[in-house]
Amino acid sequence: MPNAPEPEPVARDQRPRRVTIDPEGPLLVEGPVEVVGDDGKVIASRRFTAAICTCRRSRTYPWCDTSHRRRVKTDDDNAEGEEVPDAR
């Protein structure tokens, strides 16, 4: 019908947030998001997806900086290109 009201779109705040768990990486949370640290400090990210560090190796904790990835030596470091053991 031409005079029927348009259906209201579901506001992003009204639907559940999606959290994606990666066993070898960070938690991916649909943003914007606020994280409360163990000291009570609130840190916000306005990005559409926030990567939350779960390994605590990140220099930008609580945000992931990919420090969880294993470093692979290059030919300059090691002729055989062996992986460096994970320090967990």
PDB file of N, CA, C and O in Angstrom, residues 38-70:
ATOM      1  N   ASP A  38      40.483  -5.334  34.278  1.00  0.00           N
ATOM      2  CA  ASP A  38      40.444  -5.837  35.652  1.00  0.00           C
ATOM      3  C   ASP A  38      40.660  -4.724  36.671  1.00  0.00           C
ATOM      4  O   ASP A  38      40.324  -4.879  37.842  1.00  0.00           O
ATOM      5  N   ASP A  39      41.181  -3.569  36.224  1.00  0.00           N
ATOM      6  CA  ASP A  39      41.343  -2.417  37.109  1.00  0.00           C
ATOM      7  C   ASP A  39      40.120  -1.504  37.095  1.00  0.00           C
ATOM      8  O   ASP A  39      40.090  -0.472  37.754  1.00  0.00           O
ATOM      9  N   GLY A  40      39.078  -1.881  36.314  1.00  0.00           N
ATOM     10  CA  GLY A  40      37.851  -1.100  36.231  1.00  0.00           C
ATOM     11  C   GLY A  40      37.867  -0.043  35.147  1.00  0.00           C
ATOM     12  O   GLY A  40      36.859   0.615  34.906  1.00  0.00           O
ATOM     13  N   LYS A  41      38.991   0.133  34.465  1.00  0.00           N
ATOM     14  CA  LYS A  41      39.105   1.129  33.400  1.00  0.00           C
ATOM     15  C   LYS A  41      38.304   0.674  32.188  1.00  0.00           C
ATOM     16  O   LYS A  41      38.382  -0.482  31.780  1.00  0.00           O
ATOM     17  N   VAL A  42      37.531   1.590  31.593  1.00  0.00           N
ATOM     18  CA  VAL A  42      36.723   1.289  30.421  1.00  0.00           C
ATOM     19  C   VAL A  42      37.467   1.778  29.182  1.00  0.00           C
ATOM     20  O   VAL A  42      37.870   2.936  29.112  1.00  0.00           O
ATOM     21  N   ILE A  43      37.643   0.874  28.223  1.00  0.00           N
ATOM     22  CA  ILE A  43      38.337   1.193  26.981  1.00  0.00           C
ATOM     23  C   ILE A  43      37.359   0.922  25.846  1.00  0.00           C
ATOM     24  O   ILE A  43      36.767  -0.157  25.776  1.00  0.00           O
ATOM     25  N   ALA A  44      37.184   1.899  24.952  1.00  0.00           N
ATOM     26  CA  ALA A  44      36.182   1.784  23.894  1.00  0.00           C
ATOM     27  C   ALA A  44      36.823   1.616  22.524  1.00  0.00           C
ATOM     28  O   ALA A  44      37.912   2.127  22.267  1.00  0.00           O
ATOM     29  N   SER A  45      36.124   0.897  21.662  1.00  0.00           N
ATOM     30  CA  SER A  45      36.485   0.778  20.257  1.00  0.00           C
ATOM     31  C   SER A  45      35.230   1.055  19.448  1.00  0.00           C
ATOM     32  O   SER A  45      34.190   0.450  19.703  1.00  0.00           O
ATOM     33  N   ARG A  46      35.327   1.945  18.509  1.00  0.00           N
ATOM     34  CA  ARG A  46      34.184   2.290  17.659  1.00  0.00           C
ATOM     35  C   ARG A  46      34.242   1.563  16.318  1.00  0.00           C
ATOM     36  O   ARG A  46      33.453   1.824  15.438  1.00  0.00           O
ATOM     37  N   ARG A  47      35.177   0.631  16.168  1.00  0.00           N
ATOM     38  CA  ARG A  47      35.302  -0.123  14.923  1.00  0.00           C
ATOM     39  C   ARG A  47      34.113  -1.056  14.746  1.00  0.00           C
ATOM     40  O   ARG A  47      33.450  -1.424  15.717  1.00  0.00           O
ATOM     41  N   PHE A  48      33.859  -1.498  13.516  1.00  0.00           N
ATOM     42  CA  PHE A  48      32.724  -2.399  13.273  1.00  0.00           C
ATOM     43  C   PHE A  48      32.975  -3.782  13.840  1.00  0.00           C
ATOM     44  O   PHE A  48      32.049  -4.509  14.156  1.00  0.00           O
ATOM     45  N   THR A  49      34.243  -4.181  13.997  1.00  0.00           N
ATOM     46  CA  THR A  49      34.604  -5.424  14.674  1.00  0.00           C
ATOM     47  C   THR A  49      35.850  -5.161  15.504  1.00  0.00           C
ATOM     48  O   THR A  49      36.817  -4.583  15.004  1.00  0.00           O
ATOM     49  N   ALA A  50      35.818  -5.569  16.758  1.00  0.00           N
ATOM     50  CA  ALA A  50      36.969  -5.398  17.645  1.00  0.00           C
ATOM     51  C   ALA A  50      37.588  -6.764  17.904  1.00  0.00           C
ATOM     52  O   ALA A  50      36.881  -7.742  18.138  1.00  0.00           O
ATOM     53  N   ALA A  51      38.919  -6.827  17.842  1.00  0.00           N
ATOM     54  CA  ALA A  51      39.647  -8.068  18.130  1.00  0.00           C
ATOM     55  C   ALA A  51      40.177  -7.975  19.554  1.00  0.00           C
ATOM     56  O   ALA A  51      41.060  -7.178  19.857  1.00  0.00           O
ATOM     57  N   ILE A  52      39.624  -8.799  20.437  1.00  0.00           N
ATOM     58  CA  ILE A  52      39.986  -8.794  21.849  1.00  0.00           C
ATOM     59  C   ILE A  52      41.056  -9.850  22.089  1.00  0.00           C
ATOM     60  O   ILE A  52      40.851 -11.027  21.804  1.00  0.00           O
ATOM     61  N   CYS A  53      42.195  -9.443  22.642  1.00  0.00           N
ATOM     62  CA  CYS A  53      43.309 -10.352  22.901  1.00  0.00           C
ATOM     63  C   CYS A  53      42.935 -11.350  23.999  1.00  0.00           C
ATOM     64  O   CYS A  53      42.377 -10.985  25.025  1.00  0.00           O
ATOM     65  N   THR A  54      43.244 -12.626  23.760  1.00  0.00           N
ATOM     66  CA  THR A  54      42.997 -13.654  24.769  1.00  0.00           C
ATOM     67  C   THR A  54      44.290 -14.273  25.286  1.00  0.00           C
ATOM     68  O   THR A  54      44.269 -15.033  26.244  1.00  0.00           O
ATOM     69  N   CYS A  55      45.425 -13.952  24.656  1.00  0.00           N
ATOM     70  CA  CYS A  55      46.692 -14.557  25.071  1.00  0.00           C
ATOM     71  C   CYS A  55      47.504 -13.637  25.988  1.00  0.00           C
ATOM     72  O   CYS A  55      48.475 -14.077  26.592  1.00  0.00           O
ATOM     73  N   ARG A  56      47.117 -12.376  26.086  1.00  0.00           N
ATOM     74  CA  ARG A  56      47.782 -11.355  26.904  1.00  0.00           C
ATOM     75  C   ARG A  56      49.201 -11.029  26.453  1.00  0.00           C
ATOM     76  O   ARG A  56      49.980 -10.467  27.197  1.00  0.00           O
ATOM     77  N   ARG A  57      49.552 -11.374  25.213  1.00  0.00           N
ATOM     78  CA  ARG A  57      50.866 -11.015  24.681  1.00  0.00           C
ATOM     79  C   ARG A  57      50.847  -9.683  23.943  1.00  0.00           C
ATOM     80  O   ARG A  57      51.884  -9.164  23.584  1.00  0.00           O
ATOM     81  N   SER A  58      49.677  -9.155  23.694  1.00  0.00           N
ATOM     82  CA  SER A  58      49.530  -7.947  22.900  1.00  0.00           C
ATOM     83  C   SER A  58      50.134  -6.730  23.597  1.00  0.00           C
ATOM     84  O   SER A  58      49.957  -6.527  24.794  1.00  0.00           O
ATOM     85  N   ARG A  59      50.825  -5.920  22.834  1.00  0.00           N
ATOM     86  CA  ARG A  59      51.350  -4.654  23.370  1.00  0.00           C
ATOM     87  C   ARG A  59      50.255  -3.610  23.467  1.00  0.00           C
ATOM     88  O   ARG A  59      50.443  -2.578  24.089  1.00  0.00           O
ATOM     89  N   THR A  60      49.125  -3.865  22.817  1.00  0.00           N
ATOM     90  CA  THR A  60      47.991  -2.936  22.846  1.00  0.00           C
ATOM     91  C   THR A  60      46.817  -3.544  23.606  1.00  0.00           C
ATOM     92  O   THR A  60      45.668  -3.243  23.305  1.00  0.00           O
ATOM     93  N   TYR A  61      47.097  -4.426  24.576  1.00  0.00           N
ATOM     94  CA  TYR A  61      46.065  -5.115  25.345  1.00  0.00           C
ATOM     95  C   TYR A  61      45.051  -4.113  25.866  1.00  0.00           C
ATOM     96  O   TYR A  61      45.440  -3.062  26.334  1.00  0.00           O
ATOM     97  N   PRO A  62      43.748  -4.333  25.772  1.00  0.00           N
ATOM     98  CA  PRO A  62      43.045  -5.577  25.499  1.00  0.00           C
ATOM     99  C   PRO A  62      42.829  -5.854  24.013  1.00  0.00           C
ATOM    100  O   PRO A  62      42.235  -6.850  23.659  1.00  0.00           O
ATOM    101  N   TRP A  63      43.313  -4.983  23.124  1.00  0.00           N
ATOM    102  CA  TRP A  63      43.139  -5.189  21.694  1.00  0.00           C
ATOM    103  C   TRP A  63      44.241  -6.102  21.174  1.00  0.00           C
ATOM    104  O   TRP A  63      45.391  -6.028  21.596  1.00  0.00           O
ATOM    105  N   CYS A  64      43.909  -6.937  20.233  1.00  0.00           N
ATOM    106  CA  CYS A  64      44.859  -7.887  19.657  1.00  0.00           C
ATOM    107  C   CYS A  64      45.778  -7.170  18.665  1.00  0.00           C
ATOM    108  O   CYS A  64      45.326  -6.358  17.861  1.00  0.00           O
ATOM    109  N   ASP A  65      47.065  -7.461  18.741  1.00  0.00           N
ATOM    110  CA  ASP A  65      48.024  -6.942  17.763  1.00  0.00           C
ATOM    111  C   ASP A  65      48.711  -8.080  17.017  1.00  0.00           C
ATOM    112  O   ASP A  65      49.768  -7.898  16.442  1.00  0.00           O
ATOM    113  N   THR A  66      48.119  -9.252  17.018  1.00  0.00           N
ATOM    114  CA  THR A  66      48.577 -10.486  16.367  1.00  0.00           C
ATOM    115  C   THR A  66      49.842 -11.058  16.998  1.00  0.00           C
ATOM    116  O   THR A  66      50.538 -11.855  16.380  1.00  0.00           O
ATOM    117  N   SER A  67      50.143 -10.712  18.233  1.00  0.00           N
ATOM    118  CA  SER A  67      51.303 -11.278  18.925  1.00  0.00           C
ATOM    119  C   SER A  67      51.148 -12.772  19.174  1.00  0.00           C
ATOM    120  O   SER A  67      52.132 -13.448  19.460  1.00  0.00           O
ATOM    121  N   HIS A  68      49.934 -13.300  19.058  1.00  0.00           N
ATOM    122  CA  HIS A  68      49.692 -14.723  19.283  1.00  0.00           C
ATOM    123  C   HIS A  68      50.237 -15.589  18.142  1.00  0.00           C
ATOM    124  O   HIS A  68      50.427 -16.783  18.319  1.00  0.00           O
ATOM    125  N   ARG A  69      50.498 -14.976  17.000  1.00  0.00           N
ATOM    126  CA  ARG A  69      50.981 -15.746  15.848  1.00  0.00           C
ATOM    127  C   ARG A  69      52.406 -16.214  16.074  1.00  0.00           C
ATOM    128  O   ARG A  69      53.226 -15.495  16.634  1.00  0.00           O
ATOM    129  N   ARG A  70      52.676 -17.406  15.617  1.00  0.00           N
ATOM    130  CA  ARG A  70      54.040 -17.929  15.713  1.00  0.00           C
ATOM    131  C   ARG A  70      54.905 -17.228  14.673  1.00  0.00           C
ATOM    132  O   ARG A  70      54.494 -17.038  13.543  1.00  0.00           O
TER     133      ARG A  70
END
